[in-house]
């Protein structure tokens, strides 16, 4: 079954591994990344490739911006050597017309699954369309592309925003990296009855710089989690139960708890759920693969258990 067909099959688990493209102009880095993808391809249903732009996010930059390989170019390199499915992200706000880009992506690169991404700030006037308007352009062109979007569970009015985008033709959404279950549980409950898939995103944390990068990217991370994730200093009884081991183990334990919280609190007719594991820097690649394997096993078992329960 192709990835775009799996997306709306609620009984099928779907796992993505998000891989940051290597720096542009460094062919050895690209070869190394393709070798890494070959080693993990059996752990995921698809490789998710973000598009990285140098944006002013209203906060001091935590690292120097590095120009990255375009996701489609990396996808082409991967597909020349590995049989896998690839999701490419497209920042739609920089060019006025998006249907031609999607047509080229399908015809020239053989890619059929695209995540549409908006601008970093609603205060910035971009030349291109919003995500919803871009989806409407692509659907009007009748292109056989499966469209995804990004969701921020803590944002006010997020459920209505998702429903509006879904009506425009977007049928799956990847969340911001999750470090708390409250907002995502509430969001899933408000999306009862939606025929779409929500990918729950997680990333390993093993160093203070990981949290700095994630915060600069706009991820909502409670302040007290720094002490817990990096030093094992819990602020409550629930964190005390998760605080053993290394920083990575604590972030994995927290991700597992969030995943179980979501499944334990599903509404009667929830959207399909997926899993997206990210690695945010080269240093954390091995940790991300370990998280992918362990969370993937837990997630798949939770999907199977829910499918069995629905048949009784």
XYZ file of C-alpha atoms in Angstrom:
312
model
C 0.000 0.000 0.000
C 1.392 3.399 -0.955
C 1.920 6.027 1.715
C -0.790 8.348 0.399
C -3.277 5.455 0.654
C -2.174 4.554 4.192
C -2.736 8.096 5.434
C -6.531 7.808 5.609
C -6.678 4.155 6.634
C -7.433 4.499 10.355
C -6.532 0.903 11.185
C -3.038 1.221 9.684
C -0.160 2.654 11.747
C 1.943 5.176 9.810
C 5.411 6.190 10.996
C 7.564 8.991 9.563
C 11.203 9.770 10.308
C 12.063 13.433 9.815
C 15.563 13.975 8.442
C 17.115 17.448 8.256
C 18.715 17.903 4.793
C 22.524 18.223 4.845
C 24.368 21.480 4.120
C 24.345 22.500 0.472
C 27.583 22.010 -1.449
C 28.797 19.090 0.676
C 28.301 15.900 -1.365
C 29.965 13.721 1.274
C 27.357 14.844 3.833
C 24.593 13.906 1.412
C 26.123 10.475 0.800
C 26.428 9.918 4.541
C 22.807 10.869 5.128
C 21.580 8.571 2.366
C 23.540 5.732 4.001
C 21.830 6.541 7.315
C 18.415 6.465 5.643
C 19.202 3.055 4.162
C 19.874 1.735 7.676
C 16.534 2.912 9.104
C 14.169 2.576 6.148
C 12.524 -0.549 7.570
C 11.605 1.306 10.785
C 9.442 3.935 9.060
C 6.778 4.123 6.361
C 8.293 7.298 4.953
C 11.091 9.842 5.262
C 9.919 13.371 6.066
C 12.166 16.121 4.630
C 11.691 19.663 6.015
C 12.511 22.806 4.047
C 14.826 25.075 6.053
C 14.705 28.864 5.619
C 16.609 31.641 7.361
C 13.797 33.411 9.215
C 13.761 36.215 11.779
C 11.822 34.506 14.557
C 11.863 37.432 16.987
C 14.493 35.801 19.208
C 18.304 35.686 19.192
C 19.640 33.024 16.849
C 21.094 30.073 18.752
C 23.175 28.847 15.829
C 24.487 30.085 12.504
C 22.136 29.535 9.589
C 23.391 26.926 7.124
C 21.961 26.713 3.615
C 20.496 23.242 3.154
C 19.937 20.953 0.187
C 16.455 21.411 -1.291
C 14.205 18.555 -0.080
C 13.328 17.489 -3.638
C 17.017 17.187 -4.558
C 17.722 15.116 -1.462
C 14.623 13.005 -2.195
C 15.903 12.312 -5.703
C 19.272 11.214 -4.292
C 17.611 8.915 -1.776
C 15.262 7.369 -4.318
C 18.110 6.619 -6.718
C 19.542 4.228 -4.129
C 16.733 3.252 -1.759
C 13.164 2.079 -2.263
C 11.194 4.122 0.236
C 8.426 6.725 0.466
C 9.276 10.399 0.894
C 7.322 13.380 2.184
C 8.685 16.797 1.194
C 7.838 20.040 2.946
C 7.143 23.181 0.922
C 7.179 26.701 2.404
C 4.423 28.242 0.285
C 4.698 31.893 1.353
C 7.738 32.771 -0.770
C 6.219 32.346 -4.262
C 2.773 33.348 -5.479
C 1.972 30.213 -7.514
C 2.232 26.755 -5.936
C 0.337 24.435 -8.298
C 3.139 24.470 -10.887
C 5.683 23.586 -8.192
C 3.565 20.608 -7.134
C 3.083 19.521 -10.744
C 6.847 19.639 -11.272
C 7.410 17.803 -7.983
C 5.203 14.947 -9.129
C 6.182 14.811 -12.807
C 9.940 15.386 -12.478
C 10.689 13.933 -9.044
C 7.948 11.304 -8.655
C 6.878 12.706 -5.274
C 3.193 12.607 -4.344
C 3.085 13.652 -0.670
C 3.732 17.285 0.281
C 3.453 19.170 3.579
C 2.488 22.807 2.986
C 4.179 25.166 5.454
C 3.328 28.801 6.143
C 5.440 31.727 7.291
C 7.017 32.013 10.715
C 5.219 35.235 11.658
C 1.708 36.511 11.023
C 3.194 40.022 11.263
C 5.310 39.524 8.139
C 3.934 40.331 4.689
C 4.968 37.434 2.466
C 4.606 37.422 -1.352
C 3.063 33.937 -1.466
C -0.297 32.494 -0.384
C -1.362 31.131 2.959
C -1.347 27.364 3.432
C -5.116 27.231 2.882
C -4.928 29.311 -0.304
C -2.036 27.197 -1.612
C -4.040 24.008 -0.987
C -6.965 25.492 -2.901
C -4.643 26.325 -5.831
C -3.339 22.755 -5.942
C -6.773 21.172 -5.639
C -8.146 23.472 -8.371
C -5.374 22.182 -10.652
C -6.645 18.625 -9.941
C -3.172 17.353 -9.085
C -3.039 13.844 -7.517
C -0.953 15.063 -4.591
C -1.617 14.149 -0.962
C -1.387 17.390 1.025
C -0.315 17.820 4.630
C 0.037 20.726 7.017
C 1.597 21.676 10.344
C -0.343 21.998 13.602
C 0.607 23.747 16.858
C -1.626 22.167 19.537
C -1.197 25.029 22.032
C -2.374 27.702 19.570
C -5.787 29.229 20.241
C -8.465 28.096 17.780
C -6.265 25.314 16.409
C -9.068 22.772 15.952
C -11.064 25.223 13.816
C -7.917 26.104 11.861
C -7.324 22.416 11.099
C -10.916 21.873 9.999
C -10.676 24.890 7.689
C -7.466 23.572 6.124
C -8.963 20.104 5.817
C -11.915 21.567 3.899
C -9.369 23.118 1.503
C -7.876 19.690 0.749
C -5.273 19.012 3.439
C -5.711 15.495 4.808
C -2.860 15.042 7.288
C -1.064 17.217 9.823
C 2.226 16.897 11.702
C 2.367 18.465 15.142
C 5.042 20.645 16.588
C 7.425 18.551 18.736
C 5.486 17.531 21.852
C 6.722 17.804 25.445
C 3.348 17.839 27.185
C 0.133 15.895 26.629
C -2.461 18.442 27.775
C -2.765 20.502 24.586
C -2.562 17.599 22.150
C -5.135 15.555 24.097
C -7.534 18.518 24.089
C -6.932 19.122 20.376
C -7.590 15.497 19.391
C -10.816 15.531 21.382
C -11.977 18.676 19.562
C -11.196 16.982 16.244
C -13.680 14.162 16.875
C -15.164 13.006 13.567
C -12.436 14.532 11.356
C -11.401 12.226 8.504
C -7.716 13.154 8.592
C -4.494 11.899 10.191
C -2.589 13.715 12.930
C 1.092 12.825 13.259
C 2.389 13.190 16.813
C 5.959 14.517 16.643
C 8.785 13.762 19.071
C 12.515 14.478 19.223
C 15.246 13.278 21.595
C 16.926 15.690 23.996
C 20.432 14.983 25.297
C 22.053 18.434 25.533
C 21.015 22.005 26.483
C 21.625 23.053 22.886
C 18.815 20.740 21.747
C 16.297 22.724 23.777
C 17.797 26.019 22.590
C 17.317 25.008 18.954
C 13.798 23.731 19.547
C 12.765 26.918 21.350
C 14.230 29.038 18.562
C 12.184 26.965 16.119
C 9.074 27.935 18.097
C 8.461 24.699 20.005
C 6.433 25.198 23.183
C 8.622 23.796 25.989
C 7.611 24.434 29.617
C 10.470 26.138 31.500
C 10.622 23.507 34.245
C 11.349 20.792 31.676
C 14.929 22.025 31.282
C 15.763 20.894 34.812
C 13.853 17.659 34.399
C 15.137 16.613 30.952
C 18.747 17.706 31.422
C 19.334 17.083 35.117
C 16.567 14.743 36.255
C 15.062 17.242 38.710
C 11.302 16.431 38.675
C 8.726 19.020 39.729
C 5.907 16.566 40.461
C 5.043 12.972 41.192
C 4.494 12.090 37.524
C 7.932 13.356 36.507
C 9.518 11.528 39.459
C 8.418 8.261 37.867
C 10.105 9.231 34.575
C 13.311 10.784 35.900
C 15.679 7.809 35.867
C 18.556 7.469 33.422
C 20.138 9.902 30.981
C 18.645 13.027 29.420
C 17.820 10.980 26.353
C 16.110 8.299 28.423
C 14.048 10.958 30.216
C 12.954 12.480 26.892
C 12.060 8.998 25.612
C 10.113 8.207 28.793
C 8.239 11.500 28.464
C 7.414 10.814 24.804
C 6.080 7.369 25.699
C 3.897 8.850 28.442
C 2.499 11.501 26.072
C 1.742 8.861 23.446
C -0.116 6.718 25.961
C -1.987 9.745 27.340
C -3.275 10.571 23.861
C -4.513 7.020 23.215
C -6.011 6.770 26.712
C -8.095 9.915 26.114
C -9.334 9.499 22.539
C -12.848 10.709 21.696
C -15.437 8.281 20.225
C -14.511 9.017 16.584
C -10.972 10.407 16.566
C -8.848 11.302 13.567
C -6.291 8.668 12.614
C -3.025 9.080 14.500
C 0.498 8.803 13.118
C 4.009 9.032 14.559
C 6.732 11.432 13.397
C 10.184 11.217 15.008
C 12.650 14.032 14.303
C 16.366 14.413 14.651
C 17.272 18.078 15.036
C 21.037 17.815 14.626
C 23.649 15.342 13.507
C 24.794 14.601 17.057
C 21.353 13.255 17.963
C 20.860 11.015 14.953
C 21.567 7.752 16.795
C 19.286 8.815 19.650
C 16.545 9.680 17.170
C 16.828 6.225 15.589
C 16.567 4.617 19.022
C 13.498 6.737 19.779
C 12.043 5.815 16.388
C 12.381 2.109 17.119
C 11.035 2.180 20.685
C 8.237 4.688 20.138
C 7.348 2.979 16.865
C 6.815 -0.333 18.651
C 4.666 1.289 21.349
C 2.647 3.309 18.843
C 1.988 0.297 16.600
C 0.817 -1.755 19.582
C -1.535 1.054 20.664
C -3.043 1.282 17.165
C -3.513 -2.508 17.080
C -5.116 -2.545 20.536
C -7.566 0.186 19.538
C -8.441 -1.671 16.325
C -9.171 -4.831 18.322
C -11.289 -2.892 20.827
C -13.358 -1.321 18.057
C -14.254 -4.766 16.721
C -15.668 -6.036 20.018
